[in-house]
mmCIF file of C-alpha atoms in Angstrom:
data_model
loop_
_atom_site.group_PDB
_atom_site.id
_atom_site.type_symbol
_atom_site.label_atom_id
_atom_site.label_comp_id
_atom_site.label_asym_id
_atom_site.label_seq_id
_atom_site.Cartn_x
_atom_site.Cartn_y
_atom_site.Cartn_z
ATOM 1 C CA ILE A 1 -82.856 7.891 -186.672
ATOM 2 C CA GLY A 2 -79.674 8.196 -188.239
ATOM 3 C CA VAL A 3 -78.596 11.466 -189.808
ATOM 4 C CA VAL A 4 -75.321 11.038 -192.052
ATOM 5 C CA GLY A 5 -73.706 13.768 -194.126
ATOM 6 C CA GLU A 6 -69.854 14.759 -194.695
ATOM 7 C CA SER A 7 -68.487 17.999 -192.796
ATOM 8 C CA GLY A 8 -70.014 21.109 -193.426
ATOM 9 C CA SER A 9 -73.150 19.510 -194.365
ATOM 10 C CA GLY A 10 -75.440 21.154 -191.806
ATOM 11 C CA LYS A 11 -75.591 17.992 -189.207
ATOM 12 C CA THR A 12 -74.625 20.219 -186.341
ATOM 13 C CA GLU A 13 -76.780 23.367 -187.552
ATOM 14 C CA PHE A 14 -79.253 20.926 -187.493
ATOM 15 C CA LEU A 15 -78.756 19.533 -184.389
ATOM 16 C CA LYS A 16 -78.446 22.888 -182.911
ATOM 17 C CA ALA A 17 -82.116 23.372 -184.334
ATOM 18 C CA VAL A 18 -83.929 20.273 -183.003
ATOM 19 C CA CYS A 19 -82.224 21.151 -179.606
ATOM 20 C CA GLY A 20 -83.307 24.651 -179.428
ATOM 21 C CA ILE A 21 -79.662 25.965 -179.100
ATOM 22 C CA GLN A 22 -80.015 28.057 -181.853
ATOM 23 C CA GLU A 23 -81.753 31.654 -181.434
ATOM 24 C CA MET A 24 -81.892 32.278 -184.985
ATOM 25 C CA ILE A 25 -81.740 29.766 -188.081
ATOM 26 C CA PRO A 26 -80.604 31.665 -191.022
ATOM 27 C CA GLY A 27 -81.658 30.302 -194.701
ATOM 28 C CA ILE A 28 -85.012 28.449 -193.047
ATOM 29 C CA THR A 29 -88.280 29.935 -194.592
ATOM 30 C CA LYS A 30 -90.465 27.476 -193.734
ATOM 31 C CA GLY A 31 -90.923 24.489 -191.521
ATOM 32 C CA ASN A 32 -91.732 23.542 -188.077
ATOM 33 C CA ILE A 33 -89.639 21.458 -185.075
ATOM 34 C CA LEU A 34 -92.744 20.069 -183.188
ATOM 35 C CA TYR A 35 -92.965 17.841 -179.992
ATOM 36 C CA ASN A 36 -95.511 16.507 -177.979
ATOM 37 C CA TYR A 37 -95.512 18.035 -174.845
ATOM 38 C CA ASN A 38 -97.935 17.383 -172.186
ATOM 39 C CA ASN A 39 -100.407 15.862 -174.941
ATOM 40 C CA SER A 40 -100.364 18.506 -177.295
ATOM 41 C CA ASN A 41 -98.043 19.809 -180.262
ATOM 42 C CA PHE A 42 -95.068 22.495 -179.178
ATOM 43 C CA ASN A 43 -93.279 24.078 -181.545
ATOM 44 C CA MET A 44 -89.964 24.947 -181.031
ATOM 45 C CA TYR A 45 -89.457 27.798 -183.173
ATOM 46 C CA VAL A 46 -92.001 30.762 -183.899
ATOM 47 C CA LYS A 47 -92.028 32.982 -187.198
ATOM 48 C CA ASN A 48 -92.122 36.660 -186.285
ATOM 49 C CA LYS A 49 -92.316 38.511 -189.597
ATOM 50 C CA GLU A 50 -89.799 37.164 -192.035
ATOM 51 C CA LYS A 51 -87.615 35.441 -189.218
ATOM 52 C CA TYR A 52 -87.937 32.377 -187.129
ATOM 53 C CA SER A 53 -86.701 32.751 -183.481
ATOM 54 C CA LEU A 54 -87.185 30.523 -180.084
ATOM 55 C CA ASN A 55 -90.236 29.916 -178.530
ATOM 56 C CA SER A 56 -90.189 31.949 -175.220
ATOM 57 C CA ASP A 57 -90.912 27.884 -173.203
ATOM 58 C CA HIS A 58 -88.015 26.539 -174.828
ATOM 59 C CA LYS A 59 -85.634 25.500 -172.331
ATOM 60 C CA LYS A 60 -88.852 23.902 -170.344
ATOM 61 C CA ILE A 61 -88.780 21.422 -173.510
ATOM 62 C CA LYS A 62 -84.979 21.219 -173.372
ATOM 63 C CA LYS A 63 -84.654 20.302 -169.803
ATOM 64 C CA ASP A 64 -87.733 17.966 -169.713
ATOM 65 C CA LEU A 65 -87.777 16.004 -173.430
ATOM 66 C CA ILE A 66 -84.256 16.484 -174.434
ATOM 67 C CA GLY A 67 -80.952 14.536 -173.712
ATOM 68 C CA PHE A 68 -77.592 15.364 -175.567
ATOM 69 C CA ILE A 69 -74.582 13.132 -176.049
ATOM 70 C CA PRO A 70 -71.938 15.025 -177.291
ATOM 71 C CA GLN A 71 -68.985 14.075 -179.421
ATOM 72 C CA ASP A 72 -66.267 14.573 -176.680
ATOM 73 C CA PRO A 73 -67.604 13.831 -173.694
ATOM 74 C CA LYS A 74 -64.832 14.712 -171.349
ATOM 75 C CA SER A 75 -65.449 18.260 -172.384
ATOM 76 C CA PHE A 76 -68.843 18.461 -170.887
ATOM 77 C CA LEU A 77 -68.109 16.172 -167.812
ATOM 78 C CA ASN A 78 -67.163 18.410 -164.652
ATOM 79 C CA PRO A 79 -63.291 17.605 -164.042
ATOM 80 C CA TYR A 80 -63.497 18.429 -160.503
ATOM 81 C CA TRP A 81 -66.609 15.505 -159.814
ATOM 82 C CA THR A 82 -66.245 12.243 -159.419
ATOM 83 C CA ILE A 83 -68.964 10.016 -161.242
ATOM 84 C CA GLU A 84 -70.705 9.646 -157.962
ATOM 85 C CA GLN A 85 -71.152 13.310 -157.353
ATOM 86 C CA LEU A 86 -72.301 13.935 -161.468
ATOM 87 C CA PHE A 87 -74.948 11.557 -160.971
ATOM 88 C CA SER A 88 -75.954 13.080 -157.637
ATOM 89 C CA GLN A 89 -77.136 16.019 -159.172
ATOM 90 C CA THR A 90 -79.562 14.152 -161.557
ATOM 91 C CA TYR A 91 -80.901 12.039 -158.696
ATOM 92 C CA LYS A 92 -81.632 15.339 -156.669
ATOM 93 C CA LEU A 93 -83.445 16.679 -158.934
ATOM 94 C CA SER A 94 -85.759 13.194 -159.796
ATOM 95 C CA ASN A 95 -88.448 11.826 -158.233
ATOM 96 C CA GLN A 96 -86.743 8.444 -157.311
ATOM 97 C CA THR A 97 -88.214 5.376 -155.308
ATOM 98 C CA LYS A 98 -85.237 3.614 -155.638
ATOM 99 C CA SER A 99 -81.809 4.315 -153.120
ATOM 100 C CA PHE A 100 -78.896 6.454 -155.010
ATOM 101 C CA ASP A 101 -76.643 3.517 -154.836
ATOM 102 C CA ASP A 102 -79.748 1.553 -157.198
ATOM 103 C CA PHE A 103 -80.061 4.489 -158.977
ATOM 104 C CA LEU A 104 -76.337 5.188 -159.804
ATOM 105 C CA MET A 105 -75.705 1.290 -160.571
ATOM 106 C CA TYR A 106 -78.706 0.886 -162.774
ATOM 107 C CA TYR A 107 -77.986 3.550 -165.330
ATOM 108 C CA LEU A 108 -74.376 2.953 -165.252
ATOM 109 C CA LYS A 109 -74.893 -0.677 -166.535
ATOM 110 C CA LEU A 110 -77.720 0.719 -168.741
ATOM 111 C CA GLY A 111 -74.767 2.922 -170.396
ATOM 112 C CA GLY A 112 -72.857 -0.028 -170.842
ATOM 113 C CA ILE A 113 -70.636 -0.066 -167.515
ATOM 114 C CA GLU A 114 -70.951 -3.428 -166.203
ATOM 115 C CA ASP A 115 -68.864 -2.853 -163.045
ATOM 116 C CA GLY A 116 -70.146 0.646 -161.930
ATOM 117 C CA GLY A 117 -68.513 -0.020 -158.561
ATOM 118 C CA LYS A 118 -65.090 0.544 -160.171
ATOM 119 C CA PHE A 119 -66.151 3.128 -161.553
ATOM 120 C CA ARG A 120 -67.968 5.807 -158.667
ATOM 121 C CA ASN A 121 -64.821 7.607 -157.141
ATOM 122 C CA LYS A 122 -63.218 7.986 -160.850
ATOM 123 C CA ARG A 123 -63.206 11.576 -162.262
ATOM 124 C CA PRO A 124 -63.487 11.657 -166.150
ATOM 125 C CA SER A 125 -59.769 12.620 -166.764
ATOM 126 C CA GLN A 126 -59.089 8.976 -165.610
ATOM 127 C CA LEU A 127 -61.361 7.327 -168.043
ATOM 128 C CA SER A 128 -60.666 6.405 -171.293
ATOM 129 C CA GLY A 129 -62.621 7.664 -174.188
ATOM 130 C CA GLY A 130 -64.652 5.015 -174.656
ATOM 131 C CA GLN A 131 -65.645 4.739 -170.478
ATOM 132 C CA ALA A 132 -66.329 8.525 -170.905
ATOM 133 C CA GLN A 133 -68.767 8.092 -173.723
ATOM 134 C CA ARG A 134 -70.374 5.208 -171.900
ATOM 135 C CA VAL A 135 -70.744 7.405 -168.335
ATOM 136 C CA MET A 136 -72.196 10.079 -170.481
ATOM 137 C CA ILE A 137 -74.672 7.851 -172.054
ATOM 138 C CA ALA A 138 -75.778 6.834 -168.573
ATOM 139 C CA LEU A 139 -75.957 10.210 -167.293
ATOM 140 C CA VAL A 140 -78.094 11.290 -170.081
ATOM 141 C CA LEU A 141 -80.271 8.527 -169.745
ATOM 142 C CA SER A 142 -80.749 9.352 -165.837
ATOM 143 C CA LYS A 143 -82.462 12.697 -166.821
ATOM 144 C CA LYS A 144 -85.257 10.446 -168.548
ATOM 145 C CA PRO A 145 -85.564 12.097 -171.799
ATOM 146 C CA ASN A 146 -87.897 11.208 -174.405
ATOM 147 C CA LEU A 147 -85.138 11.894 -177.009
ATOM 148 C CA ILE A 148 -81.993 11.571 -177.089
ATOM 149 C CA ILE A 149 -79.464 13.251 -179.819
ATOM 150 C CA ALA A 150 -75.858 11.549 -180.054
ATOM 151 C CA ASP A 151 -73.647 13.272 -181.955
ATOM 152 C CA GLU A 152 -70.558 12.052 -183.811
ATOM 153 C CA ILE A 153 -70.557 9.354 -180.809
ATOM 154 C CA SER A 154 -68.425 6.593 -182.682
ATOM 155 C CA THR A 155 -65.723 9.349 -183.935
ATOM 156 C CA GLY A 156 -62.273 8.855 -182.292
ATOM 157 C CA LEU A 157 -63.439 5.210 -180.799
ATOM 158 C CA ASP A 158 -61.501 2.164 -182.687
ATOM 159 C CA VAL A 159 -63.801 -0.334 -183.694
ATOM 160 C CA SER A 160 -64.074 -2.846 -180.765
ATOM 161 C CA ARG A 161 -65.294 0.280 -178.789
ATOM 162 C CA GLN A 162 -67.964 1.242 -181.339
ATOM 163 C CA LYS A 163 -69.526 -2.203 -181.509
ATOM 164 C CA HIS A 164 -69.897 -1.655 -177.511
ATOM 165 C CA ILE A 165 -71.318 1.571 -178.102
ATOM 166 C CA ILE A 166 -73.726 -0.282 -180.231
ATOM 167 C CA LYS A 167 -74.214 -3.067 -178.020
ATOM 168 C CA SER A 168 -75.445 -0.622 -175.304
ATOM 169 C CA PHE A 169 -77.992 1.132 -177.782
ATOM 170 C CA GLU A 170 -79.374 -2.074 -178.343
ATOM 171 C CA ASN A 171 -79.909 -2.737 -174.710
ATOM 172 C CA ILE A 172 -81.382 0.972 -174.098
ATOM 173 C CA ARG A 173 -83.916 0.073 -177.072
ATOM 174 C CA LYS A 174 -84.751 -3.025 -175.138
ATOM 175 C CA GLU A 175 -85.264 -1.101 -171.634
ATOM 176 C CA ILE A 176 -86.613 1.749 -172.837
ATOM 177 C CA PRO A 177 -88.587 1.503 -176.089
ATOM 178 C CA ASP A 178 -90.351 4.576 -176.477
ATOM 179 C CA LEU A 179 -86.810 6.396 -176.489
ATOM 180 C CA THR A 180 -86.271 8.651 -179.699
ATOM 181 C CA ILE A 181 -82.407 8.420 -180.382
ATOM 182 C CA ILE A 182 -80.921 10.664 -183.299
ATOM 183 C CA PHE A 183 -77.513 9.708 -184.416
ATOM 184 C CA ILE A 184 -75.602 11.954 -186.375
ATOM 185 C CA SER A 185 -72.301 10.322 -187.996
ATOM 186 C CA HIS A 186 -70.804 10.687 -190.870
ATOM 187 C CA ASP A 187 -69.997 7.012 -190.493
ATOM 188 C CA PHE A 188 -71.951 5.004 -192.470
ATOM 189 C CA GLY A 189 -70.871 1.716 -191.336
ATOM 190 C CA PHE A 190 -71.925 2.610 -187.853
ATOM 191 C CA LEU A 191 -75.513 4.148 -188.443
ATOM 192 C CA SER A 192 -76.212 0.618 -190.993
ATOM 193 C CA HIS A 193 -75.468 -1.153 -187.205
#
């Protein structure tokens, strides 16, 4: 799904509502954000009197179902940890049957990094913008979310890097066909691809 709009049009507010980041949604008078969770509909917000507020179980939905790829991945990746350390946290939280090395290499490759061995001991500050973006994509995928929200992921990347990101998502769609991805952007060209 592509969500396009100019600066100030409400894309970020929409993102916050879908993710359950925003406690109160000003100006909203009706509507639902429903997730299929454990074979039943879960509404992210509930209406109390005339205001909407987050459902008390919203953190479980965010943790289990939603992955978020920010516009500036370097600000979200712990600068003191290596790529290997970042992925080890996800690996510990998941029930994996494969080794950590296989887990790391699989998700780095799925995120668009062909030679993951060269990246495992690097820190986020040692990565280019496009490399950090692909590491972030891989890290989010390693959580196995049902929904990924990609916020302005093409911003600041040159055309060749944008094409690489598009190719990565084409491969992701082939590997995980049931994954829902929402791209938020002001770039019509990027979204049309």
